[in-house]
Coordinates of C-alpha atoms and ligand atoms in Angstrom, one line a residue:
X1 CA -30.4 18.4 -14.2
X2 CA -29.5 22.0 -13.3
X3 CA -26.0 23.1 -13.3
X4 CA -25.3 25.7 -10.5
X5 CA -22.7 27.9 -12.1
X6 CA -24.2 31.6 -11.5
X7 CA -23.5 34.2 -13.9
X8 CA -21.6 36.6 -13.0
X9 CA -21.0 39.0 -15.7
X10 CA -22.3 42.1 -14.2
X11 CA -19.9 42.0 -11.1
X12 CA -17.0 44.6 -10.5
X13 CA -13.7 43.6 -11.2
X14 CA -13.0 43.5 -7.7
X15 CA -15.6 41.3 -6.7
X16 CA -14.7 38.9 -9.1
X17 CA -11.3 38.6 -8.0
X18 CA -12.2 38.4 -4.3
X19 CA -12.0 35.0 -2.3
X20 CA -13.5 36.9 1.0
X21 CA -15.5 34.5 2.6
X22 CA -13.9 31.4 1.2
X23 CA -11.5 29.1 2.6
X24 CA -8.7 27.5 0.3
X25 CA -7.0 24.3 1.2
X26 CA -3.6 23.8 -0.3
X27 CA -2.0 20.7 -0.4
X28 CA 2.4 20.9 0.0
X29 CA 2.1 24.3 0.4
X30 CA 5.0 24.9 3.2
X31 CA 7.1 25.6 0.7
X32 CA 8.1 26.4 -3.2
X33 CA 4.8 26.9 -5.5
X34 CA 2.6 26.0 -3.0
X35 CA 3.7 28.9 -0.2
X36 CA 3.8 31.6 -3.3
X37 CA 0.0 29.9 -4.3
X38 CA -1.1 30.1 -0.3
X39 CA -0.3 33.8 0.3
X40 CA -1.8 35.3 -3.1
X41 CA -5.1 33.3 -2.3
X42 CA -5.0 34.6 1.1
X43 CA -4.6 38.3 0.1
X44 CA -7.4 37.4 -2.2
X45 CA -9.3 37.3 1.0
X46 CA -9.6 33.4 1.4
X47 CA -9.1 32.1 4.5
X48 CA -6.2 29.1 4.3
X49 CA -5.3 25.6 5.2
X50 CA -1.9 24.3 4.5
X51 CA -1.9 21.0 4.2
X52 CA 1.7 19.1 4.1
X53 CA 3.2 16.0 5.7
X54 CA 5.3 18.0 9.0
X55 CA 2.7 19.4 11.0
X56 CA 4.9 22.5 12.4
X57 CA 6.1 23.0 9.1
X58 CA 2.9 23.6 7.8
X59 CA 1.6 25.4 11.2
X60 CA 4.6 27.6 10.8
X61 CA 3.8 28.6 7.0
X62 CA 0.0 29.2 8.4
X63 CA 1.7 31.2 10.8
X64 CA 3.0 33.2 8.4
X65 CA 0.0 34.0 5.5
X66 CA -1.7 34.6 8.4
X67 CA 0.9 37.4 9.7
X68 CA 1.1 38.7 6.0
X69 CA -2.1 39.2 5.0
X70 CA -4.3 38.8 8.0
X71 CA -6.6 36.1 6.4
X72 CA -7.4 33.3 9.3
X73 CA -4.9 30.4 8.6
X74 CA -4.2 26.9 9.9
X75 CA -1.3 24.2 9.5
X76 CA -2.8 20.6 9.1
X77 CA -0.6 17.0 8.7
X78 CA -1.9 15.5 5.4
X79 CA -0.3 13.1 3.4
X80 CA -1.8 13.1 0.1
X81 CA -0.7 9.7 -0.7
X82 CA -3.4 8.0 2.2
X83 CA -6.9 8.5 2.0
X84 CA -6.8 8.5 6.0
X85 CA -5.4 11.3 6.7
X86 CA -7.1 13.3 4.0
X87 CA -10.4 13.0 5.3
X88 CA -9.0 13.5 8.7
X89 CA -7.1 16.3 8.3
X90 CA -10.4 17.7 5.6
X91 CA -12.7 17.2 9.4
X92 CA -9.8 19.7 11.2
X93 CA -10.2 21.9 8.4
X94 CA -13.9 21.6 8.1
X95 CA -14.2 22.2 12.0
X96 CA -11.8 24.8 12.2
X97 CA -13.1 27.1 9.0
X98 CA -15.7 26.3 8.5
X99 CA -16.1 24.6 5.1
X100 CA -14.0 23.7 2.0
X101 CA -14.4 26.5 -1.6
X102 CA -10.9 26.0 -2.9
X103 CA -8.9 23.1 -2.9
X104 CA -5.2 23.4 -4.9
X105 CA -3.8 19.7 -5.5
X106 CA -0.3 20.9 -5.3
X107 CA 2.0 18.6 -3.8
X108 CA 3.9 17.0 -5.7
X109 CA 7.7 14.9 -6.3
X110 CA 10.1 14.8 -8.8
X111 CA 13.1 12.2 -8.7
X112 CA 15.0 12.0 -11.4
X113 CA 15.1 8.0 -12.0
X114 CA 16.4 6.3 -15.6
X115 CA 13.6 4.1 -17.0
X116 CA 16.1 1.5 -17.6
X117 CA 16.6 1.9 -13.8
X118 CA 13.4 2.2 -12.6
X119 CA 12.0 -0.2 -9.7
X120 CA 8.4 -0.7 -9.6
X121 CA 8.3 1.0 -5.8
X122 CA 10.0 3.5 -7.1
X123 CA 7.3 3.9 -10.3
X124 CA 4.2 3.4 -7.7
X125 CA 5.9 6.0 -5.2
X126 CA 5.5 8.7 -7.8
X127 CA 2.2 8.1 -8.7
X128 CA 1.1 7.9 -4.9
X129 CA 2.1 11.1 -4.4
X130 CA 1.2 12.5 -8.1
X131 CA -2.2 10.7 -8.8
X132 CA -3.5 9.2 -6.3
X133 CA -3.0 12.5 -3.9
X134 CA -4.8 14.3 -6.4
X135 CA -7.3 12.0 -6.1
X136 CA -7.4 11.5 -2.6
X137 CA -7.5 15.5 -2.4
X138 CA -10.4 16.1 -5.0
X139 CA -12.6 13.6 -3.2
X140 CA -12.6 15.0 -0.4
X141 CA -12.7 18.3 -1.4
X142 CA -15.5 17.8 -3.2
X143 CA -17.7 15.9 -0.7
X144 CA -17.5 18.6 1.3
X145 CA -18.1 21.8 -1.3
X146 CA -21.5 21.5 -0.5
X147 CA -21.7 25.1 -1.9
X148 CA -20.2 24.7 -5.1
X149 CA -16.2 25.1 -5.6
X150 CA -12.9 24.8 -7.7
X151 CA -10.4 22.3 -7.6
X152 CA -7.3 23.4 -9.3
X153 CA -4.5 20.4 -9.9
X154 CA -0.8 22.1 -9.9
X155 CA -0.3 20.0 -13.3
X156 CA 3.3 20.5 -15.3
X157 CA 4.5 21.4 -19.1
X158 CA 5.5 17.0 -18.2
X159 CA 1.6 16.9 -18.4
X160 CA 2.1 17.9 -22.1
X161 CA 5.4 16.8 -23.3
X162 CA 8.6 14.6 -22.5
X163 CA 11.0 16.8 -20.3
X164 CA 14.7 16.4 -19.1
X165 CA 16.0 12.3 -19.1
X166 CA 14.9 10.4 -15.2
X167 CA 11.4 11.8 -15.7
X168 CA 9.3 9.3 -17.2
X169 CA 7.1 8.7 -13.9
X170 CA 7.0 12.1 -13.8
X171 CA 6.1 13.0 -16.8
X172 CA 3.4 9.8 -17.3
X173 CA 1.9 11.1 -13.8
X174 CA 1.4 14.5 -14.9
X175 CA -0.3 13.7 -17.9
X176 CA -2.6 11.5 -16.2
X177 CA -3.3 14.6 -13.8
X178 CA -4.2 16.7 -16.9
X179 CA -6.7 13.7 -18.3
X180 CA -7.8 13.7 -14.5
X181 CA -9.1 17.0 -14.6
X182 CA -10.8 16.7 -17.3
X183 CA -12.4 13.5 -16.1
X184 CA -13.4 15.3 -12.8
X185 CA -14.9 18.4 -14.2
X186 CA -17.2 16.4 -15.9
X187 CA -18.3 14.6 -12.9
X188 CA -18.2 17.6 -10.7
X189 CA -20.2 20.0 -12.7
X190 CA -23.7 18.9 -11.2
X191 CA -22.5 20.0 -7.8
X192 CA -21.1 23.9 -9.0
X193 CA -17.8 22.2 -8.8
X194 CA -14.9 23.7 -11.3
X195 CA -11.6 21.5 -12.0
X196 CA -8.6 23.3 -13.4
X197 CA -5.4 22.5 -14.2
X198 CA -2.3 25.1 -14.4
X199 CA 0.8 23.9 -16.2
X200 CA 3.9 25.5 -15.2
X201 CA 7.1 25.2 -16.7
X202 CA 10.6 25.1 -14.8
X203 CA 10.3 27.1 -11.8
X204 CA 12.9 26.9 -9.5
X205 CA 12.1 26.3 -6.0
X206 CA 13.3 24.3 -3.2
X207 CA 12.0 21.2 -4.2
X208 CA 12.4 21.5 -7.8
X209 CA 16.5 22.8 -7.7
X210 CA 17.5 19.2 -6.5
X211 CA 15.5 17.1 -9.4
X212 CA 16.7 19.9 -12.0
X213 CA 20.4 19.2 -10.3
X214 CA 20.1 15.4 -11.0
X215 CA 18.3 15.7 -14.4
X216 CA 21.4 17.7 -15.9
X217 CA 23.9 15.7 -14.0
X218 CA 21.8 12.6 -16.1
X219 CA 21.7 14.5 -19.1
X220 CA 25.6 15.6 -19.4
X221 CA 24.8 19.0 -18.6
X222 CA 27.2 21.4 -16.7
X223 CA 25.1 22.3 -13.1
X224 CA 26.1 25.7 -14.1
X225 CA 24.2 26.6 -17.5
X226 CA 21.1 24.7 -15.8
X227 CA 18.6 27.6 -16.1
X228 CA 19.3 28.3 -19.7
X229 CA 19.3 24.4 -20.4
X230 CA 15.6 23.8 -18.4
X231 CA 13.9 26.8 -19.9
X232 CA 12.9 27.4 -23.7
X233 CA 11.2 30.9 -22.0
X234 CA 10.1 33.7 -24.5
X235 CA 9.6 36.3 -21.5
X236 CA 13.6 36.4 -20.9
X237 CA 13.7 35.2 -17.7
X238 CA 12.7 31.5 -15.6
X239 CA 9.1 32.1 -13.7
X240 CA 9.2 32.3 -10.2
X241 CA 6.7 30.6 -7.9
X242 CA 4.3 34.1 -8.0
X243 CA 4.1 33.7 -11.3
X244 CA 2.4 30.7 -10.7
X245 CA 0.2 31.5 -8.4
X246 CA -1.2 34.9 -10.2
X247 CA -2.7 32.0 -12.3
X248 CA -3.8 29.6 -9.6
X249 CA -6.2 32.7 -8.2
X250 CA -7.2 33.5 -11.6
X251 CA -8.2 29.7 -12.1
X252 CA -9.9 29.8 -8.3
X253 CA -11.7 33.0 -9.1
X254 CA -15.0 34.1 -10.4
X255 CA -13.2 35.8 -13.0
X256 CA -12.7 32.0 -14.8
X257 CA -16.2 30.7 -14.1
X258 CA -16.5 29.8 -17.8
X259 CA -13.6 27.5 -17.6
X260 CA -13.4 23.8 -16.3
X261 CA -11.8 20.6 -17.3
X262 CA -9.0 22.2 -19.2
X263 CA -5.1 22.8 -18.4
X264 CA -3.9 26.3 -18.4
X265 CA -0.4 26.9 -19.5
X266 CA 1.6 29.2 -17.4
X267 CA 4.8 28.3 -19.3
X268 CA 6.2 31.5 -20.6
X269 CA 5.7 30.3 -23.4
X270 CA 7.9 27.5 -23.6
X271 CA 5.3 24.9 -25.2
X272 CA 4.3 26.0 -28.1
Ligands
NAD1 N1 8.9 24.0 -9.6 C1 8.6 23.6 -10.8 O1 9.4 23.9 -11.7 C2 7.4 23.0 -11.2 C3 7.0 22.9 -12.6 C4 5.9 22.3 -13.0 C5 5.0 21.7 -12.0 N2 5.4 21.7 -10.7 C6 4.5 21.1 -9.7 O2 4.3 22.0 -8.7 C7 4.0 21.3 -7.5 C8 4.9 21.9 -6.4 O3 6.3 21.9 -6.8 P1 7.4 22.6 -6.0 O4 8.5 22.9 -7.0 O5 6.9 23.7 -5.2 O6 7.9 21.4 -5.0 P2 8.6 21.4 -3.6 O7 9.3 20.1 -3.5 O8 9.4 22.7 -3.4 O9 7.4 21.4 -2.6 C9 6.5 20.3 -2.6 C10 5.7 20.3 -1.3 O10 4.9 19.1 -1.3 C11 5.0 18.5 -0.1 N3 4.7 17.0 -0.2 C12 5.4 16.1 -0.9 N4 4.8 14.9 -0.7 C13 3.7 15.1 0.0 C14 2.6 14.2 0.4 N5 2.7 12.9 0.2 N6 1.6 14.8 1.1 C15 1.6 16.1 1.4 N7 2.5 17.0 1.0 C16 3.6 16.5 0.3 C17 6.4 18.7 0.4 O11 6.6 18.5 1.8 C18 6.6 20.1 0.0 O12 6.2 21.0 1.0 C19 4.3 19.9 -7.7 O13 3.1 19.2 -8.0 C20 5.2 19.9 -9.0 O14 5.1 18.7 -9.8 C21 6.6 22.4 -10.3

């Protein structure tokens, strides 16, 4: 069997880091990580698809790359939790640009919930969203990367460790993500498919400030010393969503073509 990873070592930096010509599809990305991980793909050259559950939310991010950086960009409904409307929303995407190089399994939910609290809706609901959406995502994606590809899975430090108290779905979701990943790079490889996770660590966004909120409240801790509390960072500061997504394009790029199936930290250190 031949494996159809092309080597690329005598390439320009430049050419390595470009995603001209590709289209990136990435899933929750109207807001937080996702937004910051759609516009640094698209002024990689890729052209985008934001795929998130409010249809004008997501055509109004589009809107947005697209005014930023140019790149052709579309807003598609998806929710990553039913097969359904993956492939549908995949066919839009497909129709519209063309094909499918890069596909980010970002969304993603947090609730804070106590185990000794913890419903079995409310367990499943988690790993709907945190599972079987990557699922869902990656096989799709990969049916249609008839030209080879990269999935990347938007995994967590809670893919390596236990985190703040009311996480444990969380935390048992992401590290099923991370043996996912390396479960699906194996698979993939035949087709010139690359899986990578990246890990972040506490990055506030919009989603994330109303878990972090709930986890302290659960935990005893004053609201107001929540940064310092969430973050064991050695680069003196929390990582912002570009941080992030800095990574996410490395991982997407030519410039990682050695690397699949693994998890990359982008944790500021904060799991060692
Ligand atoms: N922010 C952090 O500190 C942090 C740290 C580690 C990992 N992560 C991971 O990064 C990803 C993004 O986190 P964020 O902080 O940007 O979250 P966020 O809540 O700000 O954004 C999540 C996006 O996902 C979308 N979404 C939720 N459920 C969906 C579904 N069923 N189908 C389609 N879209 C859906 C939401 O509408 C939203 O646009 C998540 O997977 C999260 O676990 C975040």
């Amino acid at each position: 069997m031949s494996y159809p990873f092309a080597d690329v070592s005598e390439r320009s930096l430049a050419e390595l880091l470009s995603l001209e010509g590709r289209t990136a599809v990435i899933t929750g990305g109207v807001q937080g990580l996702g937004r910051a991980i759609a516009l640094r793909l698209a002024e990689a050259g890729a052209q985008i698809a934001i795929a998130d559950l409010d249809p004008k939310k997501a055509t109004d991010a589009a809107a947005a790359v697209e005014s930023e950086h140019g790149a052709r960009a579309i807003g598609v409904r998806m929710d990553v939790t039913d097969s359904e409307t993956v492939r549908t929303a995949t066919d839009e995407i497909v129709e519209s640009l063309g094909g499918v190089d890069v596909w980010v399994n970002n969304a993603g939910v947090f609730p804070s919930i106590p185990v000794l609290d913890m419903t079995d809706e409310q367990w499943d609901d988690v790993f709907a969203v945190n599972t079987r959406g990557v699922l869902n995502g990656s096989r799709e994606a990969a049916r249609r990367m008839t030209r080879g590809g990269v999935i990347v899975n938007v995994v967590s430090t809670a893919g390596f460790r236990g985190t703040a108290p009311g996480l444990s779905a969380y935390v048992g979701s992401k590290h099923a993500v991370r043996g996912m990943t390396k479960q699906m790079a194996l698979e993939f490889a035949p087709n010139g498919i690359r899986v990578l996770g990246v890990a972040p660590s506490y990055v506030p966004t919009e989603g994330n400030m109303a878990m972090a909120e709930a986890a302290m409240a659960a935990a005893g801790i004053d609201a107001g010393n929540m940064p310092a509390a969430m973050t064991r960072s050695l680069i003196g500061r929390v990582g912002t969503p570009d941080d992030i997504a800095r990574v996410v394009l490395f991982a997407a790029s030519d410039l990682a073509t050695i690397m699949t199936g693994t998890t990359l930290l982008a944790d500021a250190g904060e799991t060692i």
